[in-house]
Short mmCIF file of N, CA, C and O in Angstrom, two decimals:
data_model
loop_
_atom_site.label_atom_id
_atom_site.label_comp_id
_atom_site.label_asym_id
_atom_site.label_seq_id
_atom_site.Cartn_x
_atom_site.Cartn_y
_atom_site.Cartn_z
N UNK A 15 -12.37 -18.17 67.24
CA UNK A 15 -12.74 -19.75 67.13
C UNK A 15 -12.94 -19.38 65.22
O UNK A 15 -13.45 -19.06 64.98
N UNK A 16 -12.25 -20.94 64.66
CA UNK A 16 -13.11 -21.59 63.47
C UNK A 16 -14.54 -21.61 63.64
O UNK A 16 -15.10 -22.05 64.17
N UNK A 17 -15.91 -21.19 62.64
CA UNK A 17 -17.21 -22.03 62.50
C UNK A 17 -16.58 -23.10 62.03
O UNK A 17 -16.31 -23.17 61.33
N UNK A 18 -17.63 -23.80 62.06
CA UNK A 18 -18.08 -24.52 62.20
C UNK A 18 -19.17 -24.69 60.56
O UNK A 18 -20.35 -23.93 60.68
N UNK A 19 -18.63 -25.65 59.85
CA UNK A 19 -19.50 -25.70 58.54
C UNK A 19 -19.75 -27.33 58.29
O UNK A 19 -19.10 -28.04 58.48
N UNK A 20 -21.10 -27.50 57.97
CA UNK A 20 -21.54 -28.52 58.49
C UNK A 20 -22.73 -28.92 57.33
O UNK A 20 -22.52 -27.90 55.94
N UNK A 21 -22.50 -30.41 56.55
CA UNK A 21 -23.37 -30.34 54.82
C UNK A 21 -24.42 -29.96 55.30
O UNK A 21 -24.93 -29.31 56.48
N UNK A 22 -24.95 -29.51 53.80
CA UNK A 22 -26.29 -28.89 54.42
C UNK A 22 -27.41 -30.42 55.05
O UNK A 22 -27.37 -31.83 55.03
N UNK A 23 -28.48 -29.81 55.46
CA UNK A 23 -29.11 -30.14 57.39
C UNK A 23 -28.19 -30.75 58.06
O UNK A 23 -28.93 -31.03 59.13
N UNK A 24 -26.63 -30.12 58.42
CA UNK A 24 -25.85 -31.16 59.18
C UNK A 24 -26.52 -30.06 60.94
O UNK A 24 -26.04 -31.18 61.94
N UNK A 25 -26.11 -28.95 60.65
CA UNK A 25 -27.20 -28.10 61.89
C UNK A 25 -27.90 -28.64 62.43
O UNK A 25 -28.31 -28.16 63.62
N UNK A 26 -29.14 -29.03 61.69
CA UNK A 26 -30.25 -29.91 62.55
C UNK A 26 -29.79 -30.93 62.94
O UNK A 26 -30.43 -31.51 63.93
N UNK A 27 -29.07 -32.10 62.20
CA UNK A 27 -28.71 -32.69 62.21
C UNK A 27 -27.87 -32.86 64.22
O UNK A 27 -28.41 -33.78 65.82
N UNK A 28 -26.50 -32.04 64.41
CA UNK A 28 -26.45 -31.96 65.29
C UNK A 28 -27.27 -30.96 66.51
O UNK A 28 -27.34 -31.58 67.94
N UNK A 29 -28.16 -30.63 66.33
CA UNK A 29 -28.75 -29.87 66.87
C UNK A 29 -29.73 -31.82 68.03
O UNK A 29 -29.64 -31.62 69.05
N UNK A 30 -30.14 -32.14 67.07
CA UNK A 30 -30.84 -33.32 67.32
C UNK A 30 -30.67 -33.64 69.03
O UNK A 30 -30.57 -34.31 69.20
N UNK A 31 -28.94 -33.63 67.62
CA UNK A 31 -27.77 -34.92 68.98
C UNK A 31 -27.10 -34.59 69.98
O UNK A 31 -27.54 -35.24 71.13
N UNK A 32 -27.59 -33.09 70.05
CA UNK A 32 -27.80 -32.27 71.57
C UNK A 32 -28.35 -32.94 72.63
O UNK A 32 -28.52 -32.61 73.49
N UNK A 33 -29.11 -32.84 72.18
CA UNK A 33 -30.88 -33.36 73.02
C UNK A 33 -31.25 -34.27 72.96
O UNK A 33 -32.02 -35.16 73.65
N UNK A 34 -30.17 -35.48 72.21
CA UNK A 34 -29.74 -36.83 72.73
C UNK A 34 -31.75 -37.89 71.63
O UNK A 34 -31.84 -38.75 72.73
N UNK A 35 -31.39 -36.91 70.80
CA UNK A 35 -32.67 -37.85 70.04
C UNK A 35 -32.04 -37.78 68.50
O UNK A 35 -31.82 -37.37 67.85
N UNK A 36 -30.97 -38.86 68.84
CA UNK A 36 -30.01 -39.57 68.00
C UNK A 36 -31.29 -40.64 67.11
O UNK A 36 -32.27 -41.89 67.30
N UNK A 37 -31.30 -40.41 65.59
CA UNK A 37 -31.42 -40.70 65.23
C UNK A 37 -31.40 -42.48 64.50
O UNK A 37 -29.64 -42.69 65.62
N UNK A 38 -32.20 -43.73 64.35
CA UNK A 38 -31.60 -44.39 63.79
C UNK A 38 -31.16 -44.45 62.75
O UNK A 38 -30.52 -45.46 62.34
N UNK A 39 -30.70 -43.52 61.50
CA UNK A 39 -30.32 -43.86 60.27
C UNK A 39 -30.27 -42.24 60.19
O UNK A 39 -30.28 -41.87 60.40
N UNK A 40 -28.54 -41.89 59.68
CA UNK A 40 -28.42 -40.89 59.08
C UNK A 40 -28.63 -41.07 57.72
O UNK A 40 -26.98 -42.67 57.20
N UNK A 41 -29.11 -40.39 56.45
CA UNK A 41 -28.62 -40.70 55.21
C UNK A 41 -27.34 -39.45 55.09
O UNK A 41 -27.82 -38.45 55.01
N UNK A 42 -26.64 -39.81 54.08
CA UNK A 42 -25.65 -38.69 53.67
C UNK A 42 -26.22 -38.53 51.88
O UNK A 42 -25.12 -39.81 51.48
N UNK A 43 -26.54 -38.30 51.05
CA UNK A 43 -27.27 -37.93 50.22
C UNK A 43 -26.15 -37.42 49.20
O UNK A 43 -25.77 -36.43 49.19
N UNK A 44 -25.12 -37.93 48.14
CA UNK A 44 -24.52 -37.38 46.85
C UNK A 44 -24.83 -38.17 45.66
O UNK A 44 -25.51 -38.44 45.66
N UNK A 45 -24.93 -36.38 45.06
CA UNK A 45 -25.33 -36.58 43.76
C UNK A 45 -26.33 -36.79 43.07
O UNK A 45 -27.63 -36.30 44.16
N UNK A 46 -26.64 -37.07 42.57
CA UNK A 46 -28.27 -37.02 41.68
C UNK A 46 -29.53 -36.02 42.34
O UNK A 46 -29.36 -35.45 42.37
N UNK A 47 -30.42 -36.42 42.35
CA UNK A 47 -31.22 -36.16 43.22
C UNK A 47 -31.19 -35.87 44.50
O UNK A 47 -31.86 -36.29 45.14
N UNK A 48 -30.01 -35.77 45.13
CA UNK A 48 -29.89 -35.42 46.37
C UNK A 48 -31.16 -34.90 46.85
O UNK A 48 -31.15 -35.05 48.62
N UNK A 49 -31.28 -33.45 46.78
CA UNK A 49 -32.20 -32.56 48.29
C UNK A 49 -33.92 -33.38 48.03
O UNK A 49 -34.38 -33.25 49.14
N UNK A 50 -34.63 -33.69 46.91
CA UNK A 50 -35.42 -34.99 46.58
C UNK A 50 -34.50 -36.16 47.75
O UNK A 50 -36.03 -35.92 48.58
N UNK A 51 -34.22 -36.50 47.44
CA UNK A 51 -34.15 -38.18 48.16
C UNK A 51 -34.05 -37.47 49.48
O UNK A 51 -35.51 -38.25 50.31
N UNK A 52 -33.03 -36.20 50.03
CA UNK A 52 -32.43 -35.82 51.14
C UNK A 52 -34.16 -35.71 51.94
O UNK A 52 -34.38 -35.89 53.22
N UNK A 53 -34.97 -34.75 51.09
CA UNK A 53 -36.41 -34.45 52.15
C UNK A 53 -36.95 -35.51 51.71
O UNK A 53 -37.65 -35.52 52.94
N UNK A 54 -37.25 -36.86 51.55
CA UNK A 54 -38.51 -37.32 51.72
C UNK A 54 -38.11 -37.90 53.09
O UNK A 54 -38.90 -38.21 53.56
N UNK A 55 -36.68 -38.42 53.05
CA UNK A 55 -36.01 -39.04 54.09
C UNK A 55 -36.51 -38.03 55.37
O UNK A 55 -36.34 -38.45 56.37
N UNK A 56 -36.25 -37.10 55.33
CA UNK A 56 -36.57 -36.44 56.76
C UNK A 56 -38.14 -35.97 56.76
O UNK A 56 -38.49 -35.57 57.85
N UNK A 57 -38.62 -36.31 55.70
CA UNK A 57 -39.58 -36.92 56.24
C UNK A 57 -40.72 -37.42 57.57
O UNK A 57 -41.65 -37.75 57.94
N UNK A 58 -39.51 -38.45 58.55
CA UNK A 58 -39.55 -38.98 58.87
C UNK A 58 -38.47 -39.78 60.02
O UNK A 58 -37.35 -39.10 59.62
N UNK A 59 -39.05 -39.13 61.19
CA UNK A 59 -37.98 -39.02 62.21
C UNK A 59 -37.18 -39.70 63.09
O UNK A 59 -36.77 -39.44 63.84
N UNK A 60 -37.81 -40.91 61.97
CA UNK A 60 -36.11 -42.10 62.89
C UNK A 60 -34.87 -41.94 61.98
O UNK A 60 -34.08 -42.99 62.03
N UNK A 61 -35.06 -40.47 60.19
CA UNK A 61 -33.48 -40.62 59.65
C UNK A 61 -33.61 -38.51 60.45
O UNK A 61 -34.68 -38.18 60.39
N UNK A 62 -32.35 -38.90 59.89
CA UNK A 62 -32.34 -37.92 59.13
C UNK A 62 -31.48 -38.20 58.31
O UNK A 62 -30.35 -39.03 57.84
N UNK A 63 -31.32 -36.79 57.42
CA UNK A 63 -30.25 -36.60 55.88
C UNK A 63 -29.58 -36.10 55.45
O UNK A 63 -30.18 -34.48 56.25
N UNK A 64 -28.26 -35.73 55.67
CA UNK A 64 -27.88 -34.77 55.35
C UNK A 64 -27.87 -34.84 53.84
O UNK A 64 -27.37 -35.85 52.51
N UNK A 65 -27.30 -33.58 53.19
CA UNK A 65 -26.66 -33.75 51.44
C UNK A 65 -25.41 -33.64 51.62
O UNK A 65 -25.23 -32.52 51.97
N UNK A 66 -24.54 -33.43 50.91
CA UNK A 66 -23.48 -33.19 50.64
C UNK A 66 -23.56 -32.57 49.07
O UNK A 66 -23.87 -33.88 48.31
N UNK A 67 -23.85 -31.51 48.99
CA UNK A 67 -23.37 -30.71 47.57
C UNK A 67 -22.47 -30.67 46.34
O UNK A 67 -21.64 -30.34 47.20
N UNK A 68 -22.67 -29.97 45.53
CA UNK A 68 -21.60 -29.94 45.06
C UNK A 68 -20.92 -29.09 44.76
O UNK A 68 -19.04 -29.42 44.93
N UNK A 69 -20.95 -28.06 45.55
CA UNK A 69 -19.59 -26.93 46.34
C UNK A 69 -18.08 -27.95 46.58
O UNK A 69 -17.53 -26.77 47.29
N UNK A 70 -19.51 -29.02 47.51
CA UNK A 70 -18.13 -29.49 48.89
C UNK A 70 -17.30 -30.48 48.56
O UNK A 70 -17.76 -31.79 48.89
N UNK A 71 -16.86 -30.11 47.78
CA UNK A 71 -16.21 -31.28 47.40
C UNK A 71 -14.58 -31.79 48.40
O UNK A 71 -14.19 -32.69 47.66
N UNK A 72 -14.62 -31.15 49.32
CA UNK A 72 -14.09 -31.43 50.47
C UNK A 72 -14.10 -31.44 51.39
O UNK A 72 -14.41 -31.07 52.08
N UNK A 73 -14.64 -33.01 51.84
CA UNK A 73 -15.86 -33.18 53.42
C UNK A 73 -14.72 -33.61 54.54
O UNK A 73 -15.72 -33.14 55.33
N UNK A 74 -13.52 -33.20 53.95
CA UNK A 74 -12.39 -33.48 56.10
C UNK A 74 -12.54 -32.07 56.35
O UNK A 74 -11.48 -32.03 57.21
N UNK A 75 -13.67 -31.20 55.09
CA UNK A 75 -13.21 -29.47 55.77
C UNK A 75 -15.20 -29.47 56.43
O UNK A 75 -14.80 -28.95 56.94
N UNK A 76 -15.66 -30.19 56.20
CA UNK A 76 -16.51 -30.11 56.55
C UNK A 76 -17.16 -30.93 58.81
O UNK A 76 -16.49 -31.61 59.22
N UNK A 77 -17.80 -29.97 59.37
CA UNK A 77 -18.17 -30.91 60.51
C UNK A 77 -19.14 -31.86 60.00
O UNK A 77 -20.85 -31.06 60.27
N UNK A 78 -19.21 -32.74 60.91
CA UNK A 78 -19.79 -34.72 60.92
C UNK A 78 -20.32 -34.44 61.62
O UNK A 78 -19.41 -35.59 62.84
N UNK A 79 -21.52 -34.12 62.14
CA UNK A 79 -22.36 -34.29 63.30
C UNK A 79 -23.12 -36.30 63.32
O UNK A 79 -24.10 -36.50 63.15
N UNK A 80 -22.45 -37.01 63.20
CA UNK A 80 -22.59 -37.91 63.11
C UNK A 80 -22.00 -39.60 64.61
O UNK A 80 -22.40 -40.54 64.39
N UNK A 81 -21.76 -38.79 65.24
CA UNK A 81 -21.18 -40.11 66.91
C UNK A 81 -22.09 -40.95 67.20
O UNK A 81 -23.41 -39.72 67.29
N UNK A 82 -21.19 -42.47 67.42
CA UNK A 82 -22.71 -43.13 67.44
C UNK A 82 -23.37 -43.27 66.87
O UNK A 82 -24.21 -43.60 66.91
N UNK A 83 -24.15 -42.81 65.72
CA UNK A 83 -24.67 -43.03 64.44
C UNK A 83 -24.24 -44.68 63.00
O UNK A 83 -22.95 -44.59 63.37
N UNK A 84 -25.55 -44.16 62.98
CA UNK A 84 -24.62 -45.37 61.97
C UNK A 84 -25.47 -44.53 60.37
O UNK A 84 -27.22 -44.09 60.74
N UNK A 85 -24.43 -44.70 59.31
CA UNK A 85 -24.62 -44.09 58.53
C UNK A 85 -25.23 -44.59 57.44
O UNK A 85 -24.37 -45.59 57.38
N UNK A 86 -26.09 -44.01 56.23
CA UNK A 86 -25.81 -44.86 54.91
C UNK A 86 -25.13 -43.39 53.73
O UNK A 86 -26.35 -42.99 53.96
N UNK A 87 -24.58 -44.25 52.87
CA UNK A 87 -24.36 -43.17 51.65
C UNK A 87 -24.92 -43.76 50.31
O UNK A 87 -24.92 -44.32 49.41
N UNK A 88 -26.24 -42.12 50.20
CA UNK A 88 -27.00 -42.57 48.82
C UNK A 88 -26.05 -42.48 47.61
O UNK A 88 -25.72 -41.19 48.23
N UNK A 89 -24.60 -42.75 47.01
CA UNK A 89 -24.06 -42.69 45.92
C UNK A 89 -25.08 -42.19 44.74
O UNK A 89 -24.43 -43.82 44.32
N UNK A 90 -25.39 -41.12 43.80
CA UNK A 90 -25.89 -41.88 42.53
C UNK A 90 -24.69 -40.66 41.81
O UNK A 90 -23.42 -41.01 42.10
N UNK A 91 -24.76 -40.90 40.91
CA UNK A 91 -23.38 -40.63 39.42
C UNK A 91 -23.18 -39.75 39.26
O UNK A 91 -23.59 -38.30 39.32
N UNK A 92 -21.52 -39.40 39.82
CA UNK A 92 -21.00 -38.37 39.80
C UNK A 92 -20.27 -38.31 39.72
O UNK A 92 -18.83 -38.24 39.60
N UNK A 93 -19.15 -39.35 41.67
CA UNK A 93 -18.41 -39.08 42.40
C UNK A 93 -17.76 -40.19 41.59
O UNK A 93 -17.94 -40.80 41.86
N UNK A 94 -16.57 -40.27 42.59
CA UNK A 94 -15.39 -41.46 42.67
C UNK A 94 -16.29 -42.51 43.23
O UNK A 94 -16.02 -41.67 44.58
N UNK A 95 -15.12 -42.77 42.92
CA UNK A 95 -15.39 -44.43 44.24
C UNK A 95 -14.41 -43.96 44.95
O UNK A 95 -14.04 -43.58 46.57
N UNK A 96 -13.66 -43.52 44.99
CA UNK A 96 -11.83 -42.59 45.62
C UNK A 96 -12.89 -41.65 46.97
O UNK A 96 -12.50 -41.30 47.83
N UNK A 97 -13.60 -40.37 45.74
CA UNK A 97 -14.49 -39.18 46.93
C UNK A 97 -15.39 -40.18 47.91
O UNK A 97 -15.86 -39.53 49.20
N UNK A 98 -16.35 -40.89 47.62
CA UNK A 98 -16.61 -41.38 47.70
C UNK A 98 -16.34 -42.07 49.65
O UNK A 98 -16.43 -41.73 50.68
N UNK A 99 -15.33 -43.14 49.14
CA UNK A 99 -13.53 -43.65 50.28
C UNK A 99 -13.81 -42.34 51.02
O UNK A 99 -13.43 -42.31 52.36
N UNK A 100 -13.68 -41.01 51.34
CA UNK A 100 -13.25 -40.01 51.91
C UNK A 100 -14.64 -39.42 52.47
O UNK A 100 -14.22 -39.39 54.34
N UNK A 101 -16.00 -39.42 52.52
CA UNK A 101 -16.54 -39.06 52.44
C UNK A 101 -16.54 -39.90 53.52
O UNK A 101 -16.77 -40.39 55.00
N UNK A 102 -16.65 -41.46 53.04
CA UNK A 102 -16.18 -43.02 54.22
C UNK A 102 -15.47 -42.24 55.68
O UNK A 102 -16.05 -43.12 57.34
N UNK A 103 -14.27 -42.76 55.77
CA UNK A 103 -13.54 -41.34 55.84
C UNK A 103 -13.71 -40.76 57.34
O UNK A 103 -13.66 -41.18 58.62
N UNK A 104 -14.18 -40.12 56.48
CA UNK A 104 -14.69 -38.60 57.47
C UNK A 104 -15.75 -38.98 58.32
O UNK A 104 -15.78 -38.94 59.68
N UNK A 105 -17.27 -39.86 57.70
CA UNK A 105 -17.83 -40.04 58.53
C UNK A 105 -16.73 -41.13 60.58
O UNK A 105 -17.66 -41.38 60.89
N UNK A 106 -16.53 -41.79 59.09
CA UNK A 106 -16.14 -42.88 60.16
C UNK A 106 -14.93 -41.44 61.23
O UNK A 106 -15.02 -42.60 62.87
N UNK A 107 -14.59 -40.99 60.88
CA UNK A 107 -13.38 -40.60 62.14
C UNK A 107 -14.28 -39.87 63.41
O UNK A 107 -13.75 -39.38 64.04
N UNK A 108 -15.64 -39.09 62.38
CA UNK A 108 -16.09 -38.37 63.11
C UNK A 108 -17.42 -39.35 64.47
O UNK A 108 -18.15 -38.56 64.80
N UNK A 109 -16.89 -40.22 64.61
CA UNK A 109 -17.19 -41.18 65.09
C UNK A 109 -18.62 -42.14 64.63
O UNK A 109 -19.47 -43.06 65.82
N UNK A 110 -18.95 -42.37 63.68
CA UNK A 110 -20.75 -43.08 62.75
C UNK A 110 -19.98 -44.53 63.43
O UNK A 110 -18.70 -45.13 63.98
N UNK A 111 -20.58 -44.85 64.19
CA UNK A 111 -21.00 -47.43 63.72
C UNK A 111 -20.86 -48.00 62.86
O UNK A 111 -19.91 -48.22 63.11
N UNK A 112 -20.83 -47.34 61.81
CA UNK A 112 -21.46 -48.40 61.12
C UNK A 112 -21.35 -46.63 59.76
O UNK A 112 -21.74 -46.30 59.60
N UNK A 113 -20.97 -47.34 57.96
CA UNK A 113 -21.36 -46.35 57.39
C UNK A 113 -21.46 -47.15 55.84
O UNK A 113 -20.39 -48.50 56.09
N UNK A 114 -22.53 -47.50 55.78
CA UNK A 114 -22.98 -47.91 54.30
C UNK A 114 -22.36 -47.26 53.52
O UNK A 114 -23.41 -46.20 53.13
N UNK A 115 -22.46 -48.09 52.21
CA UNK A 115 -22.44 -47.49 51.12
C UNK A 115 -23.42 -48.22 50.00
O UNK A 115 -22.65 -48.81 49.58
N UNK A 116 -24.55 -46.96 50.02
CA UNK A 116 -25.79 -47.67 48.63
C UNK A 116 -24.96 -47.50 47.04
O UNK A 116 -25.66 -45.95 46.92
N UNK A 117 -24.67 -47.92 46.21
CA UNK A 117 -24.42 -46.81 44.25
C UNK A 117 -26.13 -47.00 43.82
O UNK A 117 -26.49 -47.55 44.02
N UNK A 118 -26.97 -46.19 43.87
CA UNK A 118 -27.81 -46.58 43.91
C UNK A 118 -28.08 -46.23 41.46
O UNK A 118 -28.47 -46.60 41.08
N UNK A 119 -27.08 -46.35 40.64
CA UNK A 119 -26.77 -45.90 39.35
C UNK A 119 -26.87 -47.84 39.32
O UNK A 119 -26.42 -47.46 38.63
N UNK A 120 -26.67 -47.44 40.06
CA UNK A 120 -26.51 -50.41 38.96
C UNK A 120 -27.75 -50.46 38.23
O UNK A 120 -28.90 -50.37 39.12
N UNK A 121 -27.56 -51.99 37.60
CA UNK A 121 -28.89 -52.00 37.67
C UNK A 121 -29.09 -54.01 38.94
O UNK A 121 -27.74 -54.22 37.94
N UNK A 122 -29.97 -53.64 39.23
CA UNK A 122 -29.81 -54.52 39.67
C UNK A 122 -30.30 -56.16 39.04
O UNK A 122 -29.86 -57.02 39.61
N UNK A 123 -30.38 -55.99 38.22
CA UNK A 123 -30.63 -57.54 37.75
C UNK A 123 -29.09 -57.92 36.94
O UNK A 123 -29.85 -58.92 36.13
N UNK A 124 -28.09 -57.20 37.11
CA UNK A 124 -27.33 -57.80 36.11
C UNK A 124 -26.91 -58.45 37.73
O UNK A 124 -26.62 -57.56 39.15
N UNK A 125 -26.16 -59.66 37.28
CA UNK A 125 -25.15 -60.37 38.52
C UNK A 125 -23.64 -59.69 38.98
O UNK A 125 -23.72 -58.25 38.21
N UNK A 126 -24.14 -59.70 40.51
CA UNK A 126 -22.79 -58.95 40.86
C UNK A 126 -22.00 -59.03 40.56
O UNK A 126 -20.14 -58.39 40.34
N UNK A 127 -21.25 -61.13 40.36
CA UNK A 127 -20.27 -61.98 40.43
C UNK A 127 -20.49 -62.64 38.78
O UNK A 127 -21.82 -62.73 38.36
N UNK A 128 -19.39 -62.80 38.59
CA UNK A 128 -19.69 -64.09 37.35
C UNK A 128 -18.71 -64.55 37.45
O UNK A 128 -16.77 -63.71 37.60
N UNK A 129 -17.69 -66.12 36.86
CA UNK A 129 -16.78 -66.77 36.79
C UNK A 129 -16.47 -66.71 35.71
O UNK A 129 -16.65 -66.99 35.07
N UNK A 130 -15.37 -66.89 36.53
CA UNK A 130 -14.14 -66.03 34.59
C UNK A 130 -13.54 -67.23 34.01
O UNK A 130 -12.48 -67.99 35.32
N UNK A 131 -13.94 -68.67 33.41
CA UNK A 131 -13.42 -69.82 33.77
C UNK A 131 -12.03 -70.12 33.21
O UNK A 131 -11.61 -70.40 33.61
N UNK A 132 -10.93 -68.96 32.10
CA UNK A 132 -10.19 -68.98 31.50
C UNK A 132 -9.15 -68.73 32.69
O UNK A 132 -8.22 -69.35 32.62
N UNK A 133 -9.40 -67.79 33.75
CA UNK A 133 -8.67 -67.53 34.86
C UNK A 133 -9.95 -68.18 36.59
O UNK A 133 -8.39 -68.50 37.35
N UNK A 134 -10.15 -69.47 36.51
CA UNK A 134 -10.97 -70.25 37.18
C UNK A 134 -10.83 -68.85 38.95
O UNK A 134 -10.22 -69.53 39.39
N UNK A 135 -11.35 -68.17 38.25
CA UNK A 135 -11.73 -67.30 38.85
C UNK A 135 -12.99 -66.28 39.59
O UNK A 135 -13.81 -65.88 38.74
N UNK A 136 -13.73 -66.03 40.70
CA UNK A 136 -14.79 -64.54 40.57
C UNK A 136 -14.57 -63.45 40.39
O UNK A 136 -13.13 -63.43 41.16
N UNK A 137 -15.57 -62.74 40.06
CA UNK A 137 -14.95 -61.01 38.98
C UNK A 137 -15.95 -60.21 39.87
O UNK A 137 -17.16 -60.71 38.47
N UNK A 138 -15.78 -59.31 39.79
CA UNK A 138 -16.32 -59.04 40.20
C UNK A 138 -17.67 -57.44 39.05
O UNK A 138 -16.68 -57.34 38.61
N UNK A 139 -18.97 -58.14 38.59
CA UNK A 139 -19.02 -57.03 38.15
C UNK A 139 -19.45 -56.36 38.02
O UNK A 139 -19.44 -55.06 36.81
N UNK A 140 -19.99 -55.65 39.24
CA UNK A 140 -20.59 -54.40 39.60
C UNK A 140 -20.57 -53.97 41.04
O UNK A 140 -20.31 -54.48 41.65
N UNK A 141 -20.63 -52.70 41.04
CA UNK A 141 -21.12 -52.07 42.77
C UNK A 141 -22.35 -52.52 42.71
O UNK A 141 -22.91 -52.96 42.95
N UNK A 142 -21.62 -52.84 44.24
CA UNK A 142 -22.62 -53.12 45.72
C UNK A 142 -22.77 -53.01 46.23
O UNK A 142 -21.90 -52.31 47.20
N UNK A 143 -23.68 -52.63 48.09
CA UNK A 143 -23.66 -52.49 48.47
C UNK A 143 -22.40 -53.35 49.28
O UNK A 143 -22.44 -54.10 49.79
N UNK A 144 -21.47 -52.18 50.27
CA UNK A 144 -20.65 -52.21 51.50
C UNK A 144 -20.68 -51.27 52.70
O UNK A 144 -21.73 -50.16 52.39
N UNK A 145 -20.25 -52.25 53.29
CA UNK A 145 -20.73 -51.50 54.99
C UNK A 145 -18.68 -51.81 55.25
O UNK A 145 -18.51 -52.70 55.86
N UNK A 146 -18.48 -50.19 56.39
CA UNK A 146 -17.21 -49.97 56.50
C UNK A 146 -17.50 -50.36 58.17
O UNK A 146 -18.37 -50.01 58.98
N UNK A 147 -16.73 -50.10 59.52
CA UNK A 147 -16.70 -50.17 60.56
C UNK A 147 -15.73 -49.47 60.65
O UNK A 147 -14.70 -49.47 60.05
N UNK A 148 -15.62 -48.95 61.49
CA UNK A 148 -14.01 -48.06 62.44
C UNK A 148 -13.21 -49.36 62.96
O UNK A 148 -13.80 -50.17 63.37
N UNK A 149 -11.97 -48.98 62.05
CA UNK A 149 -10.94 -49.42 63.30
C UNK A 149 -10.55 -49.59 63.89
O UNK A 149 -9.98 -47.91 64.24
N UNK A 150 -9.84 -50.08 64.51
CA UNK A 150 -9.16 -49.77 66.31
C UNK A 150 -7.45 -48.53 65.44
O UNK A 150 -7.34 -48.79 64.53
N UNK A 151 -7.66 -47.27 66.77
CA UNK A 151 -6.49 -46.28 66.23
C UNK A 151 -7.35 -45.44 65.48
O UNK A 151 -6.01 -44.62 65.01
N UNK A 152 -8.22 -45.62 64.05
CA UNK A 152 -8.74 -44.60 63.73
C UNK A 152 -7.19 -44.05 62.27
O UNK A 152 -8.13 -43.56 61.70
N UNK A 153 -6.51 -44.00 62.51
CA UNK A 153 -5.68 -43.34 61.89
C UNK A 153 -5.73 -44.40 60.46
O UNK A 153 -4.89 -43.75 58.90
N UNK A 154 -5.59 -45.97 60.51
CA UNK A 154 -6.07 -46.76 59.14
C UNK A 154 -7.70 -47.00 58.69
O UNK A 154 -8.33 -48.43 58.03
N UNK A 155 -8.14 -45.81 59.12
CA UNK A 155 -9.94 -45.97 58.98
C UNK A 155 -10.36 -46.28 57.40
O UNK A 155 -9.34 -46.07 56.26
N UNK A 156 -10.90 -47.93 57.11
CA UNK A 156 -11.75 -48.00 55.85
C UNK A 156 -10.35 -48.56 55.16
O UNK A 156 -10.71 -48.25 53.58
#
């Protein structure tokens, strides 16, 4: 039998779920100061923080113990949007109720959108918090 490979702190979350002690929120810390952020989150019993380390570049090969959990991805500078979407899909396929992506690198003083007069349309100016929910069939997640 193939051994289970979890993200960092994933085994602790799996054990917690086996004892029916589901956290209110599972935070997946990626890039930046992810280890320190996870340590801060894990001080609170209502939360469980996982770290996707720089060596874990294939999230689909990991075991995500997030069934029936609400998840938040703290996305810091480094990974591409495509990589973050891979993680979102993995979490949803693993049974997450929802996955929110919070870009930590944005300047919140800058507006999210602006009106482009020449084309008469609103244009997205920066990343913002987005939430994804599982779709029926899960083959077409996110």
